[in-house]
Short mmCIF file of C-alpha atoms in Angstrom, two decimals:
data_model
loop_
_atom_site.label_atom_id
_atom_site.label_comp_id
_atom_site.label_asym_id
_atom_site.label_seq_id
_atom_site.Cartn_x
_atom_site.Cartn_y
_atom_site.Cartn_z
CA UNK A 11 -49.25 -13.11 -45.89
CA UNK A 12 -52.59 -15.66 -45.85
CA UNK A 13 -53.85 -17.53 -48.36
CA UNK A 14 -56.80 -15.30 -48.85
CA UNK A 15 -54.70 -12.07 -49.95
CA UNK A 16 -52.45 -14.82 -52.06
CA UNK A 17 -55.44 -15.91 -53.83
CA UNK A 18 -56.24 -12.34 -54.32
CA UNK A 19 -53.63 -10.90 -54.76
CA UNK A 20 -53.09 -13.88 -57.97
CA UNK A 21 -56.31 -13.01 -59.27
CA UNK A 22 -55.91 -9.55 -60.03
CA UNK A 23 -52.61 -10.42 -61.46
CA UNK A 24 -53.98 -12.77 -64.15
CA UNK A 25 -56.06 -9.93 -64.74
CA UNK A 26 -54.21 -7.19 -64.75
CA UNK A 27 -51.99 -9.90 -67.32
CA UNK A 28 -54.99 -10.55 -69.39
CA UNK A 29 -56.03 -6.86 -70.14
CA UNK A 30 -52.43 -6.14 -71.60
CA UNK A 31 -53.10 -8.65 -74.16
CA UNK A 32 -55.97 -7.83 -75.15
CA UNK A 33 -54.54 -4.05 -74.99
CA UNK A 34 -52.22 -5.46 -77.17
CA UNK A 35 -54.00 -6.94 -79.53
CA UNK A 36 -57.26 -4.43 -79.97
CA UNK A 37 -54.52 -1.76 -82.43
CA UNK A 38 -54.22 -4.93 -84.71
CA UNK A 39 -58.08 -6.36 -84.70
CA UNK A 40 -58.56 -2.14 -85.66
CA UNK A 41 -56.37 -2.54 -89.00
CA UNK A 42 -57.78 -6.46 -89.51
CA UNK A 43 -61.32 -4.66 -89.61
CA UNK A 44 -60.20 -1.49 -91.61
CA UNK A 45 -58.45 -3.58 -94.40
CA UNK A 46 -61.92 -6.52 -94.60
CA UNK A 47 -63.72 -2.59 -94.49
CA UNK A 48 -61.06 -1.11 -97.25
CA UNK A 49 -61.42 -4.79 -99.19
CA UNK A 50 -65.72 -5.12 -99.18
CA UNK A 51 -65.95 -1.02 -100.43
CA UNK A 52 -63.31 -1.49 -102.90
CA UNK A 53 -64.67 -4.49 -104.30
CA UNK A 54 -68.37 -3.31 -104.97
CA UNK A 55 -70.35 -3.21 -107.87
CA UNK A 56 -69.06 -0.49 -110.45
CA UNK A 57 -66.75 0.98 -107.29
CA UNK A 58 -63.72 3.56 -108.49
CA UNK A 59 -62.37 2.68 -104.95
CA UNK A 60 -58.95 1.57 -105.22
CA UNK A 61 -57.46 -1.38 -104.04
CA UNK A 62 -55.42 -2.80 -101.94
CA UNK A 63 -53.85 -4.38 -104.83
CA UNK A 64 -54.17 -1.67 -107.10
CA UNK A 65 -52.10 0.33 -104.23
CA UNK A 66 -49.42 -1.94 -103.32
CA UNK A 67 -49.04 -1.97 -107.26
CA UNK A 68 -48.71 1.79 -107.42
CA UNK A 69 -46.32 1.47 -104.69
CA UNK A 70 -44.40 -1.01 -106.64
CA UNK A 71 -44.95 1.26 -110.20
CA UNK A 72 -44.51 4.58 -108.24
CA UNK A 73 -40.65 2.48 -107.19
CA UNK A 74 -39.82 2.16 -110.27
CA UNK A 75 -40.93 5.30 -112.00
CA UNK A 76 -40.75 8.21 -109.90
CA UNK A 77 -42.59 11.60 -109.61
CA UNK A 78 -40.33 14.68 -110.13
CA UNK A 79 -37.38 12.00 -110.81
CA UNK A 80 -38.31 11.72 -106.97
CA UNK A 81 -39.06 8.09 -104.82
CA UNK A 82 -41.71 7.92 -102.89
CA UNK A 83 -39.47 8.13 -99.93
CA UNK A 84 -37.24 11.36 -101.61
CA UNK A 85 -41.00 13.10 -101.45
CA UNK A 86 -41.79 11.26 -97.81
CA UNK A 87 -38.03 12.87 -96.85
CA UNK A 88 -38.96 16.51 -98.31
CA UNK A 89 -42.01 16.63 -96.46
CA UNK A 90 -39.91 15.57 -92.76
CA UNK A 91 -37.70 18.28 -93.67
CA UNK A 92 -40.37 20.88 -93.85
CA UNK A 93 -41.88 20.03 -90.71
CA UNK A 94 -39.17 19.36 -88.48
CA UNK A 95 -37.47 22.70 -89.85
CA UNK A 96 -41.10 24.45 -88.81
CA UNK A 97 -41.28 22.83 -85.17
CA UNK A 98 -37.72 23.43 -83.84
CA UNK A 99 -38.37 26.75 -84.15
CA UNK A 100 -41.94 26.90 -83.33
CA UNK A 101 -41.16 24.73 -79.89
CA UNK A 102 -38.36 27.58 -79.55
CA UNK A 103 -40.20 30.25 -79.90
CA UNK A 104 -43.24 28.87 -78.45
CA UNK A 105 -42.63 27.34 -75.50
CA UNK A 106 -40.29 30.57 -74.72
CA UNK A 107 -43.47 33.03 -75.84
CA UNK A 108 -45.90 30.84 -73.65
CA UNK A 109 -43.44 30.93 -69.84
CA UNK A 110 -43.32 34.25 -71.42
CA UNK A 111 -47.14 35.13 -70.78
CA UNK A 112 -47.57 31.89 -68.16
CA UNK A 113 -45.10 33.82 -65.85
CA UNK A 114 -45.08 37.28 -66.67
CA UNK A 115 -48.57 39.11 -65.43
CA UNK A 116 -47.47 42.66 -67.64
CA UNK A 117 -46.13 41.01 -70.78
CA UNK A 118 -49.30 38.90 -70.75
CA UNK A 119 -51.47 41.63 -70.20
CA UNK A 120 -49.39 43.70 -73.42
CA UNK A 121 -48.79 40.81 -75.88
CA UNK A 122 -51.83 38.25 -74.73
CA UNK A 123 -54.33 39.87 -76.76
CA UNK A 124 -52.28 40.15 -80.11
CA UNK A 125 -51.67 37.01 -78.90
CA UNK A 126 -55.14 35.50 -78.94
CA UNK A 127 -56.14 37.63 -82.15
CA UNK A 128 -53.77 35.96 -84.38
CA UNK A 129 -54.57 32.15 -82.51
CA UNK A 130 -58.36 32.56 -84.41
CA UNK A 131 -57.00 32.59 -87.41
CA UNK A 132 -57.08 29.36 -89.34
CA UNK A 133 -53.17 28.11 -90.79
CA UNK A 134 -54.29 28.00 -93.96
CA UNK A 135 -55.42 31.94 -94.00
CA UNK A 136 -51.83 33.09 -94.12
CA UNK A 137 -51.72 31.26 -97.57
CA UNK A 138 -52.43 33.82 -99.57
CA UNK A 139 -50.58 36.66 -98.06
CA UNK A 140 -47.14 34.90 -97.55
CA UNK A 141 -46.97 33.25 -101.40
CA UNK A 142 -47.57 37.40 -102.08
CA UNK A 143 -45.09 38.41 -100.00
CA UNK A 144 -42.30 35.57 -100.17
CA UNK A 145 -43.44 33.83 -103.08
CA UNK A 146 -43.86 29.58 -103.29
CA UNK A 147 -39.92 28.38 -102.46
CA UNK A 148 -39.02 26.61 -99.10
CA UNK A 149 -39.26 29.15 -96.62
CA UNK A 150 -42.88 29.89 -97.08
CA UNK A 151 -44.31 26.64 -96.50
CA UNK A 152 -41.89 26.51 -93.57
CA UNK A 153 -43.60 30.11 -92.45
CA UNK A 154 -46.96 28.57 -92.86
CA UNK A 155 -46.41 25.05 -90.55
CA UNK A 156 -44.21 27.52 -88.19
CA UNK A 157 -47.60 29.83 -87.99
CA UNK A 158 -49.96 26.18 -87.35
CA UNK A 159 -47.57 24.39 -85.17
CA UNK A 160 -46.49 27.82 -82.92
CA UNK A 161 -49.86 27.77 -81.26
CA UNK A 162 -51.06 24.97 -79.67
CA UNK A 163 -47.46 25.13 -78.01
CA UNK A 164 -48.03 29.10 -76.78
CA UNK A 165 -51.42 27.94 -75.68
CA UNK A 166 -50.63 24.75 -72.88
CA UNK A 167 -47.29 26.09 -72.19
CA UNK A 168 -49.25 29.59 -71.15
CA UNK A 169 -51.94 27.59 -69.86
CA UNK A 170 -49.49 25.74 -67.67
CA UNK A 171 -47.39 28.36 -66.55
CA UNK A 172 -50.36 29.65 -65.32
CA UNK A 173 -51.83 26.65 -63.07
CA UNK A 174 -48.44 26.40 -61.51
CA UNK A 175 -49.56 24.26 -58.15
CA UNK A 176 -48.95 27.29 -55.09
CA UNK A 177 -47.30 24.10 -53.09
CA UNK A 178 -44.17 24.45 -55.61
CA UNK A 179 -44.06 28.64 -55.27
CA UNK A 180 -44.85 27.82 -51.73
CA UNK A 181 -41.50 25.64 -51.14
CA UNK A 182 -39.29 27.46 -53.39
CA UNK A 183 -40.37 30.84 -50.58
CA UNK A 184 -39.51 28.55 -48.24
CA UNK A 185 -36.61 28.26 -49.80
CA UNK A 186 -35.74 31.75 -49.69
CA UNK A 187 -35.51 30.94 -53.65
CA UNK A 188 -35.15 33.78 -56.10
CA UNK A 189 -37.43 35.28 -59.22
CA UNK A 190 -35.20 33.02 -61.17
CA UNK A 191 -34.57 29.83 -59.33
CA UNK A 192 -38.86 29.57 -59.46
CA UNK A 193 -39.15 29.78 -62.93
CA UNK A 194 -36.42 27.12 -63.49
CA UNK A 195 -36.52 25.43 -60.36
CA UNK A 196 -40.68 24.60 -59.46
CA UNK A 197 -42.61 26.66 -62.34
CA UNK A 198 -41.62 24.55 -65.55
CA UNK A 199 -40.86 21.51 -64.13
CA UNK A 200 -44.35 21.60 -63.21
CA UNK A 201 -45.64 22.76 -66.09
CA UNK A 202 -43.95 20.23 -67.95
CA UNK A 203 -47.16 18.01 -69.18
CA UNK A 204 -48.75 21.06 -70.39
CA UNK A 205 -45.39 21.70 -72.30
CA UNK A 206 -45.43 18.82 -73.94
CA UNK A 207 -49.34 18.25 -74.15
CA UNK A 208 -48.91 21.41 -76.42
CA UNK A 209 -45.53 20.04 -78.41
CA UNK A 210 -47.37 16.36 -79.36
CA UNK A 211 -50.56 18.75 -80.34
CA UNK A 212 -48.01 20.60 -82.74
CA UNK A 213 -46.47 17.88 -84.74
CA UNK A 214 -49.99 16.65 -85.89
CA UNK A 215 -50.46 20.49 -86.62
CA UNK A 216 -47.51 21.10 -88.04
CA UNK A 217 -47.98 17.13 -90.41
CA UNK A 218 -51.43 18.35 -91.33
CA UNK A 219 -50.57 21.93 -92.56
CA UNK A 220 -47.25 21.06 -94.63
CA UNK A 221 -49.70 18.81 -96.21
CA UNK A 222 -52.32 21.13 -97.46
CA UNK A 223 -49.63 24.18 -98.30
CA UNK A 224 -47.62 21.77 -100.51
CA UNK A 225 -50.73 21.02 -102.19
CA UNK A 226 -51.52 24.53 -102.34
CA UNK A 227 -47.94 24.48 -104.68
CA UNK A 228 -44.57 22.56 -104.50
CA UNK A 229 -42.80 20.07 -107.45
CA UNK A 230 -42.60 17.66 -103.49
CA UNK A 231 -44.12 16.35 -100.30
CA UNK A 232 -46.82 13.99 -99.97
CA UNK A 233 -49.16 16.88 -100.48
CA UNK A 234 -47.70 17.00 -103.84
CA UNK A 235 -48.53 13.87 -104.66
CA UNK A 236 -51.88 14.09 -103.76
CA UNK A 237 -52.55 16.71 -106.62
CA UNK A 238 -51.14 15.24 -108.74
CA UNK A 239 -53.50 11.87 -108.16
CA UNK A 240 -56.25 14.56 -108.57
CA UNK A 241 -54.85 16.39 -111.29
CA UNK A 242 -54.31 12.74 -113.17
CA UNK A 243 -57.39 10.66 -111.90
CA UNK A 244 -55.08 8.61 -110.90
CA UNK A 245 -56.87 7.65 -107.12
CA UNK A 246 -54.38 4.80 -105.81
CA UNK A 247 -51.42 7.44 -106.30
CA UNK A 248 -53.88 9.93 -103.94
CA UNK A 249 -54.78 6.41 -101.28
CA UNK A 250 -51.00 5.03 -101.20
CA UNK A 251 -50.21 8.68 -100.22
CA UNK A 252 -52.82 9.27 -97.85
CA UNK A 253 -51.54 6.01 -96.21
CA UNK A 254 -48.43 7.80 -96.25
CA UNK A 255 -49.82 10.67 -93.82
CA UNK A 256 -51.11 8.21 -91.66
CA UNK A 257 -47.70 6.07 -91.02
CA UNK A 258 -45.68 9.14 -90.32
CA UNK A 259 -48.35 11.31 -88.41
CA UNK A 260 -48.23 7.87 -86.44
CA UNK A 261 -44.49 8.01 -86.47
CA UNK A 262 -44.82 11.48 -84.91
CA UNK A 263 -46.85 11.24 -82.48
CA UNK A 264 -44.77 8.31 -81.26
CA UNK A 265 -41.83 9.97 -81.61
CA UNK A 266 -42.78 13.01 -79.57
CA UNK A 267 -43.77 10.47 -76.82
CA UNK A 268 -40.86 8.56 -76.53
CA UNK A 269 -39.45 12.32 -75.54
CA UNK A 270 -41.84 12.92 -73.31
CA UNK A 271 -41.24 9.23 -71.64
CA UNK A 272 -36.96 10.62 -71.39
CA UNK A 273 -37.89 14.09 -70.08
CA UNK A 274 -40.22 13.35 -68.31
CA UNK A 275 -40.93 9.82 -66.54
CA UNK A 276 -43.04 10.72 -64.50
CA UNK A 277 -46.20 11.51 -66.44
CA UNK A 278 -45.90 7.87 -67.33
CA UNK A 279 -46.58 6.72 -64.30
CA UNK A 280 -48.96 9.64 -64.08
CA UNK A 281 -50.84 7.95 -66.86
CA UNK A 282 -50.23 4.02 -65.48
#
């Protein structure tokens, strides 16, 4: 290799390393800026916005005196339990239904219009009906979360199955694959990118819906804590709950990305 090429490669490597370091630092900078903005807003004259110190003190008080005899972690686990149960059902049924209407034209013609009609109804619009039919227990909350989580999965799975690259199918035909083999060995693997896009979106949607469902009725969960803080004028509790919502939401996003990287390592190479 010539010296000129070595110089070009070394410069490219240094540039890549600098970019890698910058990408690691930027998230920290954004968090620091957010905290600085928070301190500035809460420190204003006659400001009713809780400061970081107020939220921390409320956290300590919460740990010493649980609400509804449940600690903060137990409230978080109550919300997560509802979300995970709903997501498991939504992913299983949503992916199956999306594959059906995305792969089978007859099924799409029969069931597609019905799904399209229900898809545009916001999940929270189902709360009055679900409450009337099933009350305000655990099952109604999980059902509402399921409704909010299943739609993105079906939409993305259907899109992925409908847009399978014809080259993959041509390869299957060359090897005399039957319809089942074409579906399992060629169509579904090529649609995994779209399917996991729906999985990631559904996780975020489920977390938002469960909070709304808990705010409208419940005795445990992060959404319940926000309602409790609003009713009692406890703004530090509201802000503490909002921070927990953001942290858990980020955790869910990271978890779904890790699952995708484990099951579909080639998607990481595409993004790079």
